[in-house]
PDB file of C-alpha atoms and ligand atoms in Angstrom:
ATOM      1  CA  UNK P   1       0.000   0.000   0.000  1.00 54.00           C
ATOM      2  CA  UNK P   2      -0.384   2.533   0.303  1.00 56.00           C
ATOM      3  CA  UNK P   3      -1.560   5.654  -1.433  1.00 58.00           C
ATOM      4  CA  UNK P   4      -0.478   9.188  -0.608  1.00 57.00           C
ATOM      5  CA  UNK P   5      -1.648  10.817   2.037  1.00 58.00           C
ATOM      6  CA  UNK P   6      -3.638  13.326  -0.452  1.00 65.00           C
ATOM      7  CA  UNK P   7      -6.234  10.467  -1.160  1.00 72.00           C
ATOM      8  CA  UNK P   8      -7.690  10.366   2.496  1.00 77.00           C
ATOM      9  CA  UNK P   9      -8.464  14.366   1.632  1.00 76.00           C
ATOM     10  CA  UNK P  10     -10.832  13.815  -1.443  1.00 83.00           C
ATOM     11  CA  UNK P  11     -14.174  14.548  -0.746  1.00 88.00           C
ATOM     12  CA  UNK P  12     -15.468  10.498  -1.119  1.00 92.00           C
ATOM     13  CA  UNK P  13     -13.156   7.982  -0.661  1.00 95.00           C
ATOM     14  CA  UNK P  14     -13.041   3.799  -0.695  1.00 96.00           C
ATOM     15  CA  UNK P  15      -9.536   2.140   0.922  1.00 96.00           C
ATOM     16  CA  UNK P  16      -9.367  -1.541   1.102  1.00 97.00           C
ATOM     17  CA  UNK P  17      -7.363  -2.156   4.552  1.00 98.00           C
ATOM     18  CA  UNK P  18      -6.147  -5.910   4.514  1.00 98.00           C
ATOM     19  CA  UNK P  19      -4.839  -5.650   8.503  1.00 98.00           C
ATOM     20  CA  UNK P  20      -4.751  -3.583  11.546  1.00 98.00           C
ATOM     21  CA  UNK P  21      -1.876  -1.972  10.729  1.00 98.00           C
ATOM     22  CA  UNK P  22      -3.559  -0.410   7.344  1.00 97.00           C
ATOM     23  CA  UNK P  23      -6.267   0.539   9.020  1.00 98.00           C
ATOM     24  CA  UNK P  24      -4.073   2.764  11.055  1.00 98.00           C
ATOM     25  CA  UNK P  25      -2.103   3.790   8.068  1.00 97.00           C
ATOM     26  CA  UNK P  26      -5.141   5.449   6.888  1.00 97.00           C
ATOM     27  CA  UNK P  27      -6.623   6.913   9.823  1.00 97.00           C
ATOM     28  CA  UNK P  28      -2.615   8.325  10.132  1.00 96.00           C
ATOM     29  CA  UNK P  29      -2.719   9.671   6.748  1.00 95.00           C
ATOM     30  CA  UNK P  30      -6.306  11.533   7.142  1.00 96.00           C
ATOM     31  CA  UNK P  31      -4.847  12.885  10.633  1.00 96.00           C
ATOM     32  CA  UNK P  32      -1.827  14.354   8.992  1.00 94.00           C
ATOM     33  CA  UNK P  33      -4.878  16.518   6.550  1.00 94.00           C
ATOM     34  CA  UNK P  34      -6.589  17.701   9.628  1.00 95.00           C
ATOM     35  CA  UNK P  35      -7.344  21.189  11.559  1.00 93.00           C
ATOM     36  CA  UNK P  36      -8.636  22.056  14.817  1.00 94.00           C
ATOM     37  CA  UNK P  37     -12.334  21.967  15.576  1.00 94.00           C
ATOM     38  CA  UNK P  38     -12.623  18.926  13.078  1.00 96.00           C
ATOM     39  CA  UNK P  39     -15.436  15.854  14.190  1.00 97.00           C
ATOM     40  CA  UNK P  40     -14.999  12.548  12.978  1.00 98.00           C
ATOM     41  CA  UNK P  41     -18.181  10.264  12.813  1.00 98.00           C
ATOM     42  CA  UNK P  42     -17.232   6.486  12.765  1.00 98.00           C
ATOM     43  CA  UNK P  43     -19.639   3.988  11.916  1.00 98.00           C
ATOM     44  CA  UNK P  44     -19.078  -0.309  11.858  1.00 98.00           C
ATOM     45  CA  UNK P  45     -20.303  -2.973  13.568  1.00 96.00           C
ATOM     46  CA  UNK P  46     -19.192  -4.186  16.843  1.00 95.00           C
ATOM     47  CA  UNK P  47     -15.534  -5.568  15.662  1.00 97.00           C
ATOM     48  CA  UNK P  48     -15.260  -3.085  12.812  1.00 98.00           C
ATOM     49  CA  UNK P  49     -12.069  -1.263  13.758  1.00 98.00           C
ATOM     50  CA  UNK P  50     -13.494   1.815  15.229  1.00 98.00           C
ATOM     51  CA  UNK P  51     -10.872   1.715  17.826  1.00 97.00           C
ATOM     52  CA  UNK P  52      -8.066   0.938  15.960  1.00 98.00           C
ATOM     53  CA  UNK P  53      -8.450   3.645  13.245  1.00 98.00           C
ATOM     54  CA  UNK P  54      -8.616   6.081  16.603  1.00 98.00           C
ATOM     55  CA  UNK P  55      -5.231   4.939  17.019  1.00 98.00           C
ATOM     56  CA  UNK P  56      -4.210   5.537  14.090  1.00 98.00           C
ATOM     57  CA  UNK P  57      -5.813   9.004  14.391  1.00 97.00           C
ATOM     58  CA  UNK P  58      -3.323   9.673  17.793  1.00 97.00           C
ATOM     59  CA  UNK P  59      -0.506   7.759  15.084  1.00 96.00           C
ATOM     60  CA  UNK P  60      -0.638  10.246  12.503  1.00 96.00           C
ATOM     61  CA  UNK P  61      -0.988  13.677  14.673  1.00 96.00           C
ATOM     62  CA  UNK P  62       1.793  12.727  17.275  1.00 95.00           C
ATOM     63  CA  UNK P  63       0.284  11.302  20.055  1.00 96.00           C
ATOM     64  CA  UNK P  64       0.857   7.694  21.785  1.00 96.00           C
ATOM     65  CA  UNK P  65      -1.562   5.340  20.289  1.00 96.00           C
ATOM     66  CA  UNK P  66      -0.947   2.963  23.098  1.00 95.00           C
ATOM     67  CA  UNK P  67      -3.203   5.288  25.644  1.00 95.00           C
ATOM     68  CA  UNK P  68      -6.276   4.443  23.054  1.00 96.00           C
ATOM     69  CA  UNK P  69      -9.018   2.606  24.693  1.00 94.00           C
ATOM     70  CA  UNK P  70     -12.496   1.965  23.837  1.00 90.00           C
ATOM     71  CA  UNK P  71     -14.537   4.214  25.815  1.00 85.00           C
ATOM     72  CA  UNK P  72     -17.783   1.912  25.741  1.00 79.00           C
ATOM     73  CA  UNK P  73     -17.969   2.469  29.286  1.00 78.00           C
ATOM     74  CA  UNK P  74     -16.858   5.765  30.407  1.00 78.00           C
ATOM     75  CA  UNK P  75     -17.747   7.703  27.334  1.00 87.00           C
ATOM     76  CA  UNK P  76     -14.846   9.663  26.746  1.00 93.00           C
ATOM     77  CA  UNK P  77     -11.250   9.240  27.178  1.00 96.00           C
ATOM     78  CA  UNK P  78      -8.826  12.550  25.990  1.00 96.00           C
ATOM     79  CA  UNK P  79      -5.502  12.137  24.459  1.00 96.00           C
ATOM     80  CA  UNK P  80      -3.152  14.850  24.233  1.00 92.00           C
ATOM     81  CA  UNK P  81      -1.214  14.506  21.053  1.00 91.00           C
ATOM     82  CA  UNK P  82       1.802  16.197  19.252  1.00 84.00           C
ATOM     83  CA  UNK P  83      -0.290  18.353  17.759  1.00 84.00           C
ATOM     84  CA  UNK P  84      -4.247  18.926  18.749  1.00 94.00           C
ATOM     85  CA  UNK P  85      -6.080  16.861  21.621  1.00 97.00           C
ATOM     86  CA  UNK P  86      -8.357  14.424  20.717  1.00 97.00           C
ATOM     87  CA  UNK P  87     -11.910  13.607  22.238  1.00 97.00           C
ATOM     88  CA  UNK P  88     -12.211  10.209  21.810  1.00 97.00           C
ATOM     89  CA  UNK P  89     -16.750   9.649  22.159  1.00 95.00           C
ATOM     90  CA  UNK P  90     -18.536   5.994  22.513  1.00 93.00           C
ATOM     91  CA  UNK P  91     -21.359   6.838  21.846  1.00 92.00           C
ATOM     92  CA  UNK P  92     -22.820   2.983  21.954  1.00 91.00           C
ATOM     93  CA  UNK P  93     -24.703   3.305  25.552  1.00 87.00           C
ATOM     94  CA  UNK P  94     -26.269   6.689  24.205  1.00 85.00           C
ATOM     95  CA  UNK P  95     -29.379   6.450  24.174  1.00 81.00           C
ATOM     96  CA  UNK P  96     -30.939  10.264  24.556  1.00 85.00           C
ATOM     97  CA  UNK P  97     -29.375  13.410  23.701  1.00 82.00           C
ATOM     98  CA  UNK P  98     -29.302  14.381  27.164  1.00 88.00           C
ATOM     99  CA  UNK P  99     -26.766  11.201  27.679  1.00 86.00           C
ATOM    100  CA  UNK P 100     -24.248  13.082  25.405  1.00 84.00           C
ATOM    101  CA  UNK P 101     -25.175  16.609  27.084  1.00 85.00           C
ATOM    102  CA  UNK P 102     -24.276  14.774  30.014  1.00 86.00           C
ATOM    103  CA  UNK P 103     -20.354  14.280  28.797  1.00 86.00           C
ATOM    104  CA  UNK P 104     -20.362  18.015  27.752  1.00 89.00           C
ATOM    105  CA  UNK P 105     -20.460  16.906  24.372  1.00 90.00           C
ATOM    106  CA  UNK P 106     -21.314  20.665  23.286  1.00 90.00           C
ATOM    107  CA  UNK P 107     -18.336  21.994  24.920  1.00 93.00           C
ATOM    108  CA  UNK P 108     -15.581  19.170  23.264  1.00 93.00           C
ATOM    109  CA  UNK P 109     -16.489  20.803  20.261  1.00 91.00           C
ATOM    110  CA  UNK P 110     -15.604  24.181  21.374  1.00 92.00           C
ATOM    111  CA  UNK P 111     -12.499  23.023  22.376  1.00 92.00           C
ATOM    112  CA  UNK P 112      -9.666  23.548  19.133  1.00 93.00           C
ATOM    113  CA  UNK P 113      -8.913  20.117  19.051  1.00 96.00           C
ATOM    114  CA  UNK P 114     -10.302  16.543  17.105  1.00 97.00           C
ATOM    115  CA  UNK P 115     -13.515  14.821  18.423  1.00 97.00           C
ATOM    116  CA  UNK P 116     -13.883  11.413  17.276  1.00 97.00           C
ATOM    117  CA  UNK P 117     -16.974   9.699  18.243  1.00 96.00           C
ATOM    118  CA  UNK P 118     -17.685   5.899  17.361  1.00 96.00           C
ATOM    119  CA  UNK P 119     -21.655   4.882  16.683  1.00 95.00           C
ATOM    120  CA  UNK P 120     -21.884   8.398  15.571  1.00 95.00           C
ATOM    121  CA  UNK P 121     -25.030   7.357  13.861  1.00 93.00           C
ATOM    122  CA  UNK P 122     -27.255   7.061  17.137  1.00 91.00           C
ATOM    123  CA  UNK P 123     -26.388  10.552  18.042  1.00 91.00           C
ATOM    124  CA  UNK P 124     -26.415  11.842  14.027  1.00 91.00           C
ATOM    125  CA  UNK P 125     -28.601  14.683  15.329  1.00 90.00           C
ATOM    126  CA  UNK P 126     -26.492  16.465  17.363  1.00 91.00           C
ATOM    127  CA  UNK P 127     -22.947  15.776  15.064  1.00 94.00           C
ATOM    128  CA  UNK P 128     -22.257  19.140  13.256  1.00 94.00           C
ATOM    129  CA  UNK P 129     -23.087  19.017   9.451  1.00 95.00           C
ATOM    130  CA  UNK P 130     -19.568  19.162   8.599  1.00 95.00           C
ATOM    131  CA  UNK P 131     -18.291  16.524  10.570  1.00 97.00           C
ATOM    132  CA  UNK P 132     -15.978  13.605   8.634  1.00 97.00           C
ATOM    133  CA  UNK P 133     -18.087  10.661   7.900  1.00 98.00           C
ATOM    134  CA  UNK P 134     -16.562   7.327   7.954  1.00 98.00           C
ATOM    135  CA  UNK P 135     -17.605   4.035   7.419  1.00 98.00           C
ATOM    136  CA  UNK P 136     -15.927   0.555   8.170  1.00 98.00           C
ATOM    137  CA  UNK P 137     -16.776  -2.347   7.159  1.00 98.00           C
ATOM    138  CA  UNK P 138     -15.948  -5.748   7.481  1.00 98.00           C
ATOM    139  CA  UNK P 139     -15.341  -7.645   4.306  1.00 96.00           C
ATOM    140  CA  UNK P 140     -12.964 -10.721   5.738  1.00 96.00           C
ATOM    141  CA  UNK P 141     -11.567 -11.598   9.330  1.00 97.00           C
ATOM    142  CA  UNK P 142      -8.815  -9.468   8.572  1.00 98.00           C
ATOM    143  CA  UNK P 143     -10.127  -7.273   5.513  1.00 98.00           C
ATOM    144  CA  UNK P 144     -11.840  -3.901   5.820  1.00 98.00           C
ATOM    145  CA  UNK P 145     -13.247  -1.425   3.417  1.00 98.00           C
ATOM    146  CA  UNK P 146     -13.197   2.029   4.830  1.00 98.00           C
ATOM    147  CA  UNK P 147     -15.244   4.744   3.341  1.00 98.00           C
ATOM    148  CA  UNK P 148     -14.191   8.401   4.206  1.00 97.00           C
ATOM    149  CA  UNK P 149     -16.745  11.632   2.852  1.00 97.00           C
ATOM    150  CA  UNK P 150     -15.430  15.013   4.019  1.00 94.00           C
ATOM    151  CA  UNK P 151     -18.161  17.786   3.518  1.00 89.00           C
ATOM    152  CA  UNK P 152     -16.749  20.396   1.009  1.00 81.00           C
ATOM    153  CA  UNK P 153     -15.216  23.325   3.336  1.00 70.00           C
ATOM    154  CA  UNK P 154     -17.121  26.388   4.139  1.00 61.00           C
TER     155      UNK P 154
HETATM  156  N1  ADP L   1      -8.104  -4.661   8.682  1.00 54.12           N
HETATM  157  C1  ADP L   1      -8.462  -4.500   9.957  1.00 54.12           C
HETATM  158  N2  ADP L   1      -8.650  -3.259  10.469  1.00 54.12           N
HETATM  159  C2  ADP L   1      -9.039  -3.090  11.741  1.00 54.12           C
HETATM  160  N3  ADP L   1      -9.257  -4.091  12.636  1.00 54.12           N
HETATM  161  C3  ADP L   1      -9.069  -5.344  12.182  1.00 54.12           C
HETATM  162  C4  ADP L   1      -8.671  -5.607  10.835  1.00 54.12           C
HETATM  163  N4  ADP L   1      -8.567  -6.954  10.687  1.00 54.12           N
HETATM  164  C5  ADP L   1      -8.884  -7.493  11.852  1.00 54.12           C
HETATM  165  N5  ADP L   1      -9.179  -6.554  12.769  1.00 54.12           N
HETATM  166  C6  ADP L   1      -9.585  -6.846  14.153  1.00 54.12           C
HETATM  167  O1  ADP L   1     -10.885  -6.321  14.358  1.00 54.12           O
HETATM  168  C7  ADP L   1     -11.014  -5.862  15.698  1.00 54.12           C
HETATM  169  C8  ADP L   1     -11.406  -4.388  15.684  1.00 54.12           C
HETATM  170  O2  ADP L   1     -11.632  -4.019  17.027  1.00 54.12           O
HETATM  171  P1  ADP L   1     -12.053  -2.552  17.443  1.00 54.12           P
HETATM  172  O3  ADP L   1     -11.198  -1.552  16.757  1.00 54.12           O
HETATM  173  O4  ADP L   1     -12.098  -2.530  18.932  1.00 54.12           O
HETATM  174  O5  ADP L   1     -13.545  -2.488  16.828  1.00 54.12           O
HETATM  175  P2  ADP L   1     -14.720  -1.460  17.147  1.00 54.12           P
HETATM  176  O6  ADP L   1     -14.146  -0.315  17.921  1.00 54.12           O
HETATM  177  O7  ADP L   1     -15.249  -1.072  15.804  1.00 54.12           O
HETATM  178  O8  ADP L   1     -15.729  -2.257  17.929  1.00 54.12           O
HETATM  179  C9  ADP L   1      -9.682  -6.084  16.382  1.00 54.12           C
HETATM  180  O9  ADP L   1      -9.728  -7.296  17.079  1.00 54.12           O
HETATM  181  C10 ADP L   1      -8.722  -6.174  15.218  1.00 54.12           C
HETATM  182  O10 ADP L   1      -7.593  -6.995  15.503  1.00 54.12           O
HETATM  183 MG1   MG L   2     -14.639   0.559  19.754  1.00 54.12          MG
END
């Protein structure tokens, strides 16, 4: 692989990720493209590799993608990284907007850095319209395709 790091910035996107460590090659390339105040929506299945593209994320902006863990339970978990924190959202257990209220969801996204929030579809409502939409899905035990749509800035 794998392609230069300009792919991850075109506006629709399809990678074919054949292990773990591609996954995070692309999550580290699209971190290298990104600005403060960005969201990142991440939708899969249970098993997709939600997680592991985070740390790919922390990877590709400086951080230690060893402190990555799912935050099914707690929520949120923040990194600092080389370059801009990152708000790392779960937001599985979610189940009204008030939940994510609760986590000062509205304030993360006042805060300069990268909010990434896996099952971003049960809290699509209250994800800004130009958040980063990506989709992975499993094709294989070890295959993934992962589908990246940036809104067109401004
Ligand atoms: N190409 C791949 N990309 C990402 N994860 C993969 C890939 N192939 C196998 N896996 C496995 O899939 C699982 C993904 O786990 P995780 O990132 O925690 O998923 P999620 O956060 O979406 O529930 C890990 O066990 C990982 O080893
Ligand atoms: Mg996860």
């Amino acid at each position: 692989m794998l392609l230069p790091s300009s792919v991850v910035n075109l506006p629709h996107v399809t990678l074919d990720s054949h292990s773990v460590e591609e996954t995070q090659i692309i999550a580290a390339d699209l971190a290298r493209t990104l600005s403060s105040n960005t969201v990142l929506a991440l939708h899969g299945n249970l098993g997709a590799g939600k997680t592991q593209f985070v740390r790919g994320l922390l990877e590709g902006l400086g951080g230690n993608p060893r402190t990555v863990s799912s935050p099914t339970y707690v929520l949120l978990n923040i990194y600092p990284s080389g370059r801009l924190t990152v708000y790392h959202l779960d937001a599985y257990r979610i189940t009204t907007p008030a939940d994510f209220e609760a986590v000062g969801f509205g304030e993360l996204l006042e805060q300069e850095g990268i909010v990434v929030v896996e099952w971003a579809s049960r809290v699509a409502d209250l994800l800004p319209a130009n958040a980063i939409q990506i989709h992975i899905d499993s094709t294989d035990e070890n295959t993934r395709q992962i589908t990246i749509d940036q809104p067109a800035p401004g």
